XYZ file of C-alpha atoms in Angstrom:
608
model
C -9.337 -17.540 -152.000
C -9.481 -14.600 -153.980
C -11.810 -14.089 -157.324
C -8.475 -13.510 -158.866
C -7.852 -16.700 -158.101
C -10.477 -18.371 -159.932
C -10.824 -20.597 -161.501
C -9.988 -23.658 -158.981
C -7.269 -25.962 -160.189
C -9.708 -28.817 -158.590
C -13.147 -27.678 -157.572
C -13.017 -30.487 -155.208
C -15.189 -33.946 -155.026
C -18.948 -32.413 -153.620
C -21.223 -34.422 -151.611
C -24.675 -34.875 -153.369
C -26.510 -37.127 -151.521
C -28.473 -34.372 -150.942
C -29.838 -30.836 -151.316
C -28.652 -29.492 -148.001
C -25.380 -31.889 -147.856
C -24.493 -30.188 -151.208
C -25.253 -26.704 -149.775
C -22.940 -27.577 -146.224
C -20.256 -29.089 -148.260
C -20.277 -25.788 -149.857
C -20.105 -23.900 -146.845
C -17.661 -26.164 -145.243
C -15.086 -25.443 -148.223
C -15.265 -21.730 -148.209
C -14.667 -21.991 -144.302
C -12.178 -19.587 -144.308
C -14.380 -16.874 -146.295
C -16.686 -17.422 -144.310
C -14.773 -16.992 -141.069
C -13.676 -13.471 -142.657
C -17.311 -12.074 -143.349
C -17.575 -13.131 -140.057
C -15.452 -11.605 -138.502
C -16.283 -8.293 -140.343
C -19.945 -8.618 -140.028
C -19.335 -8.630 -136.010
C -17.225 -5.361 -136.230
C -20.033 -3.566 -138.542
C -23.342 -4.981 -136.037
C -21.602 -4.907 -132.989
C -20.118 -1.003 -134.157
C -24.123 -0.230 -134.620
C -25.191 -2.272 -131.636
C -22.638 0.384 -129.430
C -24.559 3.271 -130.982
C -27.071 3.241 -128.156
C -24.900 3.376 -125.621
C -23.105 6.492 -126.849
C -26.381 7.984 -127.193
C -27.282 7.119 -123.752
C -23.894 8.678 -122.756
C -24.249 11.658 -124.078
C -28.322 12.396 -123.130
C -27.486 11.691 -119.498
C -24.789 14.024 -120.157
C -26.834 16.628 -121.222
C -29.071 16.097 -118.233
C -26.027 16.335 -116.087
C -24.173 18.854 -117.340
C -21.146 17.389 -118.037
C -19.152 18.322 -121.188
C -16.517 16.040 -120.226
C -18.202 12.946 -120.300
C -20.182 15.178 -123.539
C -17.164 14.949 -125.053
C -16.556 10.771 -124.157
C -19.233 10.179 -126.107
C -19.092 12.242 -129.129
C -15.238 10.669 -128.977
C -17.050 6.840 -129.100
C -19.490 7.696 -131.237
C -16.826 9.232 -134.304
C -15.278 5.585 -133.320
C -17.760 3.498 -133.816
C -19.237 5.007 -136.825
C -15.430 4.746 -138.473
C -15.593 0.609 -137.089
C -19.496 0.870 -138.641
C -18.259 2.427 -142.456
C -14.950 -0.046 -142.213
C -16.863 -3.239 -141.028
C -19.719 -2.740 -143.317
C -17.162 -2.288 -146.586
C -15.633 -5.243 -145.868
C -18.098 -7.407 -144.707
C -19.550 -6.555 -148.582
C -16.306 -6.961 -150.416
C -16.066 -10.335 -148.557
C -19.611 -11.738 -149.059
C -19.415 -10.857 -152.775
C -16.630 -13.169 -152.649
C -18.350 -15.829 -151.297
C -20.818 -15.658 -153.266
C -18.628 -15.670 -156.781
C -16.333 -17.851 -155.519
C -19.068 -20.962 -155.025
C -20.734 -19.692 -158.141
C -17.900 -20.550 -159.775
C -17.064 -23.740 -157.800
C -20.609 -24.985 -158.421
C -20.429 -24.200 -162.341
C -16.789 -25.853 -163.031
C -18.507 -28.767 -161.174
C -20.889 -28.357 -164.032
C -18.881 -28.117 -166.467
C -16.709 -30.987 -165.533
C -20.014 -33.027 -165.209
C -20.851 -32.074 -168.730
C -17.705 -32.873 -170.119
C -17.516 -36.313 -168.312
C -21.462 -37.443 -169.707
C -20.950 -35.775 -172.952
C -24.185 -36.166 -174.659
C -25.111 -38.813 -172.365
C -26.237 -35.882 -170.357
C -29.153 -34.668 -172.286
C -30.625 -37.921 -172.384
C -30.638 -38.258 -168.030
C -31.361 -34.868 -167.255
C -33.689 -32.122 -169.565
C -31.496 -29.688 -171.459
C -34.200 -27.224 -169.343
C -32.905 -28.596 -166.257
C -29.337 -28.412 -167.258
C -29.387 -24.887 -168.391
C -31.659 -23.395 -165.337
C -29.436 -25.625 -162.538
C -26.262 -23.657 -164.895
C -27.720 -20.374 -164.496
C -30.440 -19.381 -162.151
C -30.147 -22.219 -159.612
C -26.266 -21.130 -159.540
C -26.908 -17.315 -158.010
C -29.513 -18.785 -155.296
C -27.071 -20.999 -154.217
C -23.855 -18.361 -154.111
C -26.886 -16.344 -152.638
C -27.182 -18.959 -149.491
C -23.552 -18.931 -149.211
C -22.946 -15.455 -148.918
C -25.734 -14.385 -146.202
C -24.900 -17.138 -144.276
C -21.982 -15.606 -143.082
C -24.197 -12.217 -142.597
C -26.638 -14.080 -140.544
C -24.202 -15.344 -138.414
C -23.113 -12.081 -137.417
C -26.370 -10.723 -136.820
C -27.267 -13.642 -135.131
C -24.286 -13.111 -132.998
C -24.626 -9.593 -132.570
C -28.508 -9.960 -131.174
C -26.666 -12.424 -128.637
C -24.232 -9.304 -126.938
C -27.035 -6.745 -127.366
C -29.528 -9.077 -124.932
C -26.816 -9.891 -122.839
C -25.458 -5.919 -122.476
C -28.808 -5.189 -121.869
C -29.312 -7.594 -119.214
C -26.316 -6.264 -117.382
C -26.814 -2.530 -118.053
C -30.020 -2.472 -116.949
C -32.058 -6.049 -116.154
C -35.827 -4.973 -115.620
C -35.655 -3.523 -119.422
C -33.323 -6.490 -120.751
C -35.246 -9.114 -119.290
C -38.589 -7.694 -121.714
C -35.885 -7.622 -124.939
C -33.884 -10.844 -124.123
C -38.035 -12.902 -124.110
C -38.896 -10.823 -126.961
C -35.978 -10.988 -129.086
C -36.185 -15.037 -129.390
C -40.163 -14.756 -129.840
C -39.273 -12.014 -132.882
C -36.937 -14.578 -134.828
C -38.706 -17.775 -134.334
C -42.178 -16.049 -134.821
C -41.756 -16.946 -138.879
C -40.894 -20.219 -138.830
C -44.449 -21.753 -139.337
C -44.978 -19.725 -142.428
C -41.533 -20.771 -144.183
C -43.000 -24.519 -145.117
C -46.456 -22.387 -146.722
C -43.472 -19.592 -148.032
C -41.302 -22.506 -149.431
C -43.636 -24.816 -150.730
C -45.102 -21.745 -153.294
C -41.121 -20.927 -153.999
C -41.183 -24.535 -155.417
C -44.283 -24.525 -157.278
C -43.148 -21.456 -158.976
C -39.771 -22.556 -160.058
C -41.306 -26.240 -160.751
C -43.276 -23.647 -163.701
C -40.236 -21.619 -164.593
C -38.537 -24.608 -165.138
C -41.005 -26.328 -167.733
C -41.519 -22.283 -169.356
C -37.811 -22.537 -169.918
C -37.627 -25.801 -171.656
C -40.866 -24.910 -173.395
C -39.278 -21.924 -174.507
C -35.965 -23.607 -175.471
C -37.655 -25.973 -177.853
C -39.773 -23.851 -179.434
C -36.357 -21.569 -180.008
C -35.193 -24.915 -181.153
C -37.472 -25.801 -183.615
C -38.664 -22.154 -184.732
C -37.558 -22.817 -188.471
C -39.542 -26.388 -188.750
C -42.389 -24.839 -186.970
C -42.722 -21.512 -188.992
C -42.621 -24.503 -192.148
C -45.795 -26.168 -191.003
C -47.089 -23.071 -189.525
C -47.229 -23.972 -185.973
C -45.449 -20.977 -184.700
C -48.441 -19.335 -182.889
C -49.392 -22.290 -181.231
C -46.219 -22.864 -179.501
C -46.118 -19.077 -178.998
C -49.750 -19.266 -177.350
C -48.736 -22.616 -175.462
C -45.691 -20.647 -173.949
C -47.611 -17.522 -173.098
C -50.190 -19.826 -171.108
C -47.270 -21.363 -169.247
C -45.528 -17.672 -168.632
C -48.829 -16.803 -167.261
C -48.621 -20.123 -164.564
C -45.313 -19.038 -163.925
C -46.529 -15.341 -163.021
C -49.640 -16.262 -160.692
C -47.406 -19.052 -158.586
C -45.108 -15.726 -158.182
C -47.457 -13.805 -157.177
C -48.732 -16.627 -154.369
C -45.219 -16.695 -153.243
C -45.071 -12.957 -153.142
C -48.506 -13.031 -151.055
C -46.464 -15.472 -148.622
C -43.345 -13.559 -148.563
C -44.771 -10.426 -148.174
C -46.969 -11.664 -145.055
C -43.626 -12.701 -143.622
C -42.198 -9.320 -143.706
C -45.621 -7.831 -142.426
C -44.872 -10.063 -139.147
C -41.151 -9.139 -138.834
C -42.439 -5.419 -138.992
C -45.455 -5.697 -136.899
C -43.475 -7.884 -133.923
C -41.130 -5.863 -133.492
C -42.830 -2.810 -133.351
C -44.748 -4.507 -130.396
C -41.577 -5.096 -128.732
C -40.326 -1.574 -129.126
C -43.923 -0.209 -128.045
C -44.118 -2.402 -124.891
C -40.528 -1.254 -124.049
C -41.164 2.350 -124.052
C -44.865 2.183 -122.235
C -42.741 -0.077 -119.422
C -39.256 1.822 -119.472
C -41.578 4.679 -119.297
C -43.308 3.936 -115.953
C -39.923 2.542 -114.227
C -38.698 6.284 -115.004
C -41.297 7.949 -113.524
C -40.666 5.927 -110.740
C -37.516 6.635 -110.592
C -36.003 3.429 -110.629
C -34.163 4.181 -113.771
C -32.511 7.057 -115.554
C -33.911 8.623 -118.630
C -30.314 8.511 -120.043
C -30.781 4.433 -119.758
C -34.032 4.820 -121.213
C -32.770 6.100 -123.890
C -30.278 3.527 -124.169
C -32.225 0.638 -124.522
C -35.162 2.347 -126.769
C -32.234 2.645 -129.093
C -30.843 -0.655 -128.923
C -34.345 -1.861 -129.225
C -34.958 -0.070 -132.635
C -31.371 -0.813 -133.392
C -32.203 -4.192 -133.120
C -34.740 -4.296 -135.630
C -31.572 -4.434 -138.572
C -29.882 -7.382 -137.922
C -33.939 -9.182 -137.661
C -33.863 -8.821 -141.032
C -31.028 -11.025 -141.642
C -33.264 -14.323 -140.399
C -36.009 -13.436 -142.686
C -33.447 -13.344 -145.426
C -31.377 -16.276 -144.386
C -34.929 -18.205 -144.197
C -35.574 -16.761 -147.827
C -32.150 -17.387 -149.045
C -32.035 -21.612 -147.487
C -36.090 -21.783 -148.841
C -34.752 -20.674 -152.899
C -31.668 -22.548 -152.515
C -32.616 -25.899 -151.026
C -34.586 -27.157 -154.554
C -31.886 -25.000 -156.555
C -28.912 -27.253 -154.711
C -30.916 -30.404 -154.828
C -31.241 -30.048 -158.337
C -27.579 -28.991 -158.784
C -26.918 -32.416 -156.701
C -28.947 -34.505 -158.713
C -27.313 -33.700 -161.959
C -23.616 -33.723 -160.249
C -24.902 -37.011 -158.539
C -24.786 -38.593 -162.392
C -21.751 -41.066 -163.147
C -19.668 -41.998 -166.110
C -20.200 -45.811 -166.264
C -17.200 -47.612 -165.109
C -15.732 -50.917 -164.737
C -16.208 -52.580 -161.503
C -13.870 -51.997 -158.631
C -11.127 -54.534 -159.130
C -11.635 -55.592 -162.532
C -8.562 -55.856 -164.518
C -8.828 -53.288 -167.484
C -5.715 -54.712 -169.238
C -3.914 -51.064 -169.299
C -1.763 -49.208 -167.675
C -2.346 -45.332 -166.581
C 0.069 -42.645 -166.395
C 2.779 -40.702 -168.449
C 3.669 -43.458 -171.638
C 0.837 -45.736 -171.080
C 0.064 -47.676 -173.659
C -3.766 -46.762 -175.437
C -5.666 -50.256 -176.181
C -6.132 -51.097 -180.425
C -8.478 -54.046 -181.711
C -11.914 -54.924 -182.519
C -14.878 -52.768 -181.181
C -17.591 -55.514 -179.459
C -20.377 -54.702 -177.535
C -21.773 -57.728 -175.817
C -24.572 -56.347 -175.401
C -25.696 -56.346 -178.635
C -23.449 -58.816 -179.834
C -22.048 -55.372 -182.353
C -18.453 -56.453 -183.852
C -16.538 -53.380 -185.356
C -13.591 -55.437 -186.618
C -9.871 -53.187 -186.644
C -9.316 -50.823 -189.576
C -12.248 -51.149 -191.244
C -15.430 -49.269 -192.316
C -18.428 -50.984 -190.581
C -22.229 -49.125 -190.796
C -24.861 -50.232 -188.531
C -28.477 -49.750 -189.276
C -31.280 -49.188 -186.810
C -35.243 -49.028 -187.236
C -34.853 -47.058 -184.250
C -33.696 -43.747 -184.502
C -33.178 -43.084 -180.700
C -31.853 -46.573 -180.013
C -28.965 -46.267 -182.276
C -27.954 -43.130 -180.542
C -28.223 -44.932 -176.994
C -26.032 -47.344 -178.970
C -23.434 -44.986 -180.326
C -23.120 -43.537 -176.890
C -22.273 -46.932 -175.494
C -19.606 -47.325 -178.074
C -17.981 -44.356 -176.961
C -17.541 -45.359 -173.406
C -21.127 -43.444 -172.319
C -23.870 -45.851 -170.935
C -27.154 -45.045 -170.624
C -28.025 -46.189 -167.614
C -25.408 -47.682 -164.827
C -25.303 -51.765 -164.894
C -27.498 -52.106 -167.725
C -24.897 -54.041 -170.261
C -22.067 -55.290 -170.188
C -19.130 -52.764 -171.135
C -17.703 -52.263 -174.577
C -14.586 -53.655 -175.110
C -11.781 -52.962 -177.008
C -9.502 -55.190 -178.202
C -9.762 -56.876 -174.285
C -10.024 -53.688 -172.527
C -13.230 -52.564 -171.227
C -13.942 -48.557 -172.666
C -15.777 -48.263 -169.062
C -12.826 -48.821 -166.878
C -10.166 -46.689 -168.756
C -9.523 -43.010 -167.971
C -12.182 -40.437 -169.657
C -8.951 -38.924 -171.082
C -7.665 -42.163 -172.466
C -11.031 -43.359 -173.624
C -11.717 -39.904 -175.767
C -8.318 -40.704 -176.605
C -9.064 -44.150 -178.753
C -13.096 -43.497 -179.350
C -14.671 -40.613 -180.611
C -18.434 -40.181 -181.229
C -19.962 -37.735 -183.242
C -23.648 -37.231 -182.372
C -26.486 -36.631 -184.728
C -26.955 -32.629 -183.733
C -22.909 -31.972 -183.695
C -22.567 -28.517 -181.767
C -20.288 -26.193 -183.481
C -18.160 -23.446 -181.051
C -18.248 -19.897 -181.814
C -14.979 -19.114 -183.158
C -12.620 -18.996 -186.677
C -12.624 -21.789 -188.940
C -9.249 -22.364 -188.206
C -10.045 -22.589 -184.269
C -12.889 -24.652 -184.852
C -9.995 -27.278 -186.567
C -7.725 -26.992 -183.775
C -8.497 -30.164 -181.349
C -6.125 -32.619 -180.364
C -5.018 -35.100 -183.057
C -2.996 -37.967 -184.067
C -1.392 -35.129 -186.437
C -1.542 -37.612 -189.460
C -4.705 -35.567 -191.189
C -4.336 -32.403 -192.097
C -7.307 -29.643 -191.872
C -7.879 -29.009 -195.878
C -8.018 -32.920 -195.993
C -10.489 -33.198 -193.353
C -12.096 -30.290 -195.871
C -12.154 -32.103 -198.558
C -13.564 -35.299 -197.544
C -16.300 -33.544 -196.244
C -17.116 -31.943 -199.012
C -16.646 -28.565 -197.653
C -16.086 -26.452 -200.825
C -18.961 -24.139 -200.772
C -18.728 -23.914 -197.111
C -15.318 -22.483 -197.724
C -16.680 -20.207 -200.566
C -19.275 -18.718 -197.987
C -16.669 -18.059 -195.611
C -14.261 -16.150 -197.410
C -16.789 -13.908 -198.704
C -17.402 -12.956 -195.292
C -14.081 -12.843 -193.984
C -12.862 -9.243 -193.247
C -9.586 -9.463 -194.105
C -8.245 -8.924 -197.743
C -6.718 -12.173 -198.626
C -10.282 -13.782 -197.657
C -9.121 -16.215 -195.684
C -11.705 -18.439 -194.863
C -9.585 -20.189 -192.018
C -9.964 -16.625 -190.262
C -13.479 -16.301 -190.757
C -15.316 -16.041 -187.220
C -18.032 -18.590 -187.004
C -21.137 -17.614 -184.844
C -22.585 -19.357 -182.010
C -23.517 -22.865 -182.569
C -22.813 -21.931 -186.133
C -26.517 -20.454 -187.084
C -24.445 -18.375 -189.844
C -24.812 -21.704 -191.841
C -26.871 -24.282 -192.500
C -27.597 -27.585 -191.457
C -26.154 -29.396 -194.135
C -22.745 -27.196 -193.503
C -22.465 -27.036 -189.885
C -22.680 -31.039 -190.261
C -20.132 -31.612 -193.106
C -17.756 -28.996 -190.592
C -18.141 -30.836 -187.515
C -17.606 -33.890 -189.565
C -14.106 -32.182 -190.820
C -13.393 -31.406 -187.266
C -13.821 -35.164 -186.234
C -11.871 -36.520 -189.141
C -8.939 -33.866 -188.424
C -8.683 -35.602 -184.733
C -8.332 -38.666 -186.674
C -9.067 -41.469 -183.638
C -8.249 -44.990 -183.228
C -12.115 -45.392 -183.605
C -14.542 -42.973 -184.978
C -18.216 -43.287 -184.687
C -20.604 -41.263 -186.631
C -24.232 -41.137 -186.170
C -26.178 -40.069 -189.223
C -23.381 -37.666 -190.285
C -25.024 -37.148 -193.893
C -28.493 -36.912 -192.082
C -29.000 -33.055 -194.019
C -27.405 -33.347 -196.681
C -28.594 -33.753 -200.900
C -27.716 -37.327 -202.106
C -25.140 -35.880 -204.651
C -23.217 -34.347 -201.611
C -23.978 -37.462 -199.355
C -22.282 -39.883 -202.144
C -19.065 -37.884 -202.070
C -19.275 -37.839 -198.497
C -19.385 -41.155 -198.513
C -16.655 -41.694 -200.451
C -14.004 -39.010 -198.625
C -14.818 -40.965 -195.500
C -14.002 -44.177 -196.648
C -10.571 -42.747 -198.469
C -9.701 -40.770 -195.636
C -10.205 -43.650 -192.975
C -8.263 -46.273 -194.834
C -6.805 -48.378 -192.346
C -8.640 -47.031 -189.368
C -12.093 -48.537 -187.583
C -14.831 -46.806 -188.610
C -18.404 -47.036 -187.569
C -21.686 -45.129 -189.142
C -24.723 -45.607 -188.029
C -26.922 -44.734 -190.978
C -29.686 -46.174 -192.804
C -28.380 -44.860 -196.347
C -27.855 -46.759 -199.134
C -25.202 -44.481 -200.582
C -23.369 -45.044 -197.592
C -24.449 -48.455 -196.918
C -22.855 -49.401 -200.394
C -19.633 -48.272 -199.520
C -19.680 -49.910 -195.986
C -17.078 -52.843 -195.812
C -19.613 -54.751 -193.530
C -23.267 -53.997 -192.247
C -24.603 -54.938 -189.415
C -28.381 -54.871 -188.821
C -29.294 -54.362 -185.063
C -33.334 -55.232 -184.404
C -34.832 -54.708 -181.230
C -31.499 -54.904 -179.390
C -29.649 -57.240 -180.971
C -27.792 -58.143 -183.572
C -29.970 -59.498 -186.487
C -28.004 -60.104 -189.558
C -24.498 -59.391 -191.028
C -22.972 -58.600 -194.451
C -22.939 -56.409 -197.238
C -25.514 -53.836 -198.256
C -26.204 -55.974 -202.240
C -26.707 -59.177 -200.220
C -28.627 -58.085 -196.861
C -31.229 -55.936 -199.139
C -32.357 -59.379 -201.011
C -31.865 -62.043 -198.227
C -33.331 -59.944 -194.890
C -37.207 -58.367 -195.427
C -36.183 -56.348 -192.640
C -33.157 -54.693 -192.824
C -34.499 -53.869 -196.382
C -38.022 -52.279 -194.977
C -35.690 -50.403 -193.124
C -33.401 -49.212 -195.454
C -35.789 -49.074 -198.353
C -38.574 -47.044 -195.698
C -40.672 -50.228 -197.034
C -44.264 -50.521 -195.099
C -45.296 -53.701 -194.427
C -48.100 -53.719 -196.334
C -45.926 -52.607 -199.461
C -43.852 -55.643 -198.023
C -46.344 -57.929 -198.919
C -47.450 -56.694 -202.054
C -43.583 -56.606 -203.639
C -42.705 -60.286 -202.215
C -45.437 -62.552 -204.138
C -44.431 -60.926 -207.313
C -41.340 -61.608 -207.204
C -41.469 -65.383 -208.406
C -43.894 -64.201 -211.425
C -41.762 -61.627 -212.492
C -38.715 -64.266 -212.887
C -41.540 -66.907 -214.296
C -42.382 -64.176 -217.102
C -38.461 -63.669 -217.769
C -37.947 -67.381 -218.103
C -40.803 -68.278 -220.303
C -40.096 -65.044 -222.493
C -36.293 -66.834 -222.748
C -38.355 -70.127 -223.977
């Protein structure tokens, strides 16, 4: 796999049973890249391991005054230098490729999962956690995948050096062969505590990130109520907790680094002292002592990879666990073996008919404008997601039906084609207005008609003034990220226009006019009804202006349909509906209800 081949045509189906299993799945899918890195790493490490031999040969040749052997040692040294340079260059190249490839695979998997779940994702997982997984966690996972092959090469090089020393000089080789495993395993007792401290640091960092994200998102509101300093103070406190946790974690890792320096130093001293005695006794030559000493010195380099792989794994394991938890979320589908009633593949017939939710009893007749009133805004959002085929929890309620077809049993593309859900907080992607409205659609609704129905005239004027073209074409004006250059009402109306352009079989709108004034709201409501005539439209709202134009109103209370009718009828016959729509409290309701008959009696008496 080369970087130029990214993104993957299909990133695959990950093993999300646990964090380690996910890391293993990533490594297995990059086996070719790992083997390449291992091969180049072995060339690099073995080149380094061979230097002591050439140095020993050169020293012994100088002692013996042999010019030929000295020239041979110099030639071998040059070859080893070339091998080290080529091996290190190619190892770095392949290792970075492995890192980028792993990160790109994880990001593609996260993007696919986000597209599959939609707004339901942030209801199951905190938005801050999703951001942390897609940024910092991806980097840590890539770090482990990249370090794995270099660690394998270093471990193989250490084995080769120990075996070579045992053959070359058994007396000193046995000391090295015993000491190296001790050095490699010495830090294992410290790793659990270091990992725990690192986990605490990441947990606190995740909470600080969530707090910062929430503070930035609500900064305008916080300034309005004078709460800006309060929340900034909370973030400062959270960031200080992260700093303290990071210092505690760094102390443990510095202790591990110190152990990794101290123990090899002790081994080196042992080899020098023991080797000097052997040389004085004439049991080994001076060149052999220099060779063993140089080999032990250079072994410190591959030993550093043991510390790195321990750090990489301890940091990537919780990151992989979080990524696996997000990727394990599934769109609820119909049970295996269920007949969805719809064929798949090219030329398939998409379902149509009434939209029905067996869980609540909500029915939206085909081709009609239905308004749904819920006393709980969060319940309304969850119900809107259900109507779009996004269930909040697996197997919690029966699937929503379109005609006689279960939406959860449809392929994701088919479900999105027939039912479009606009969330109460829609997102505008950066780009021009023309690009914003260039979405998959039926082709029956023109962009100009959708903009007019959504009452976007003032938005077009503002974009025309901001246009850099001489013709002041608002369609070519660039909209900033998330539409931050527009007001909340303007963003909401542009998102509504985008939904109207797509012209789905069923359009579900969650509070589409919550950020606009009453005069604009009335015109928007009329535009929706006019443009969606003959198409199934479901609007979650408690606005009387929208409710008065709806052909059918469904009032949902405590998760069930409580009443069905039209606005002017329900506002007089259903006290709970009236309380939600008029924002009437229980006390006010009790005061107004008894007065109605008395006023009626007064009118009768006046007439008499």
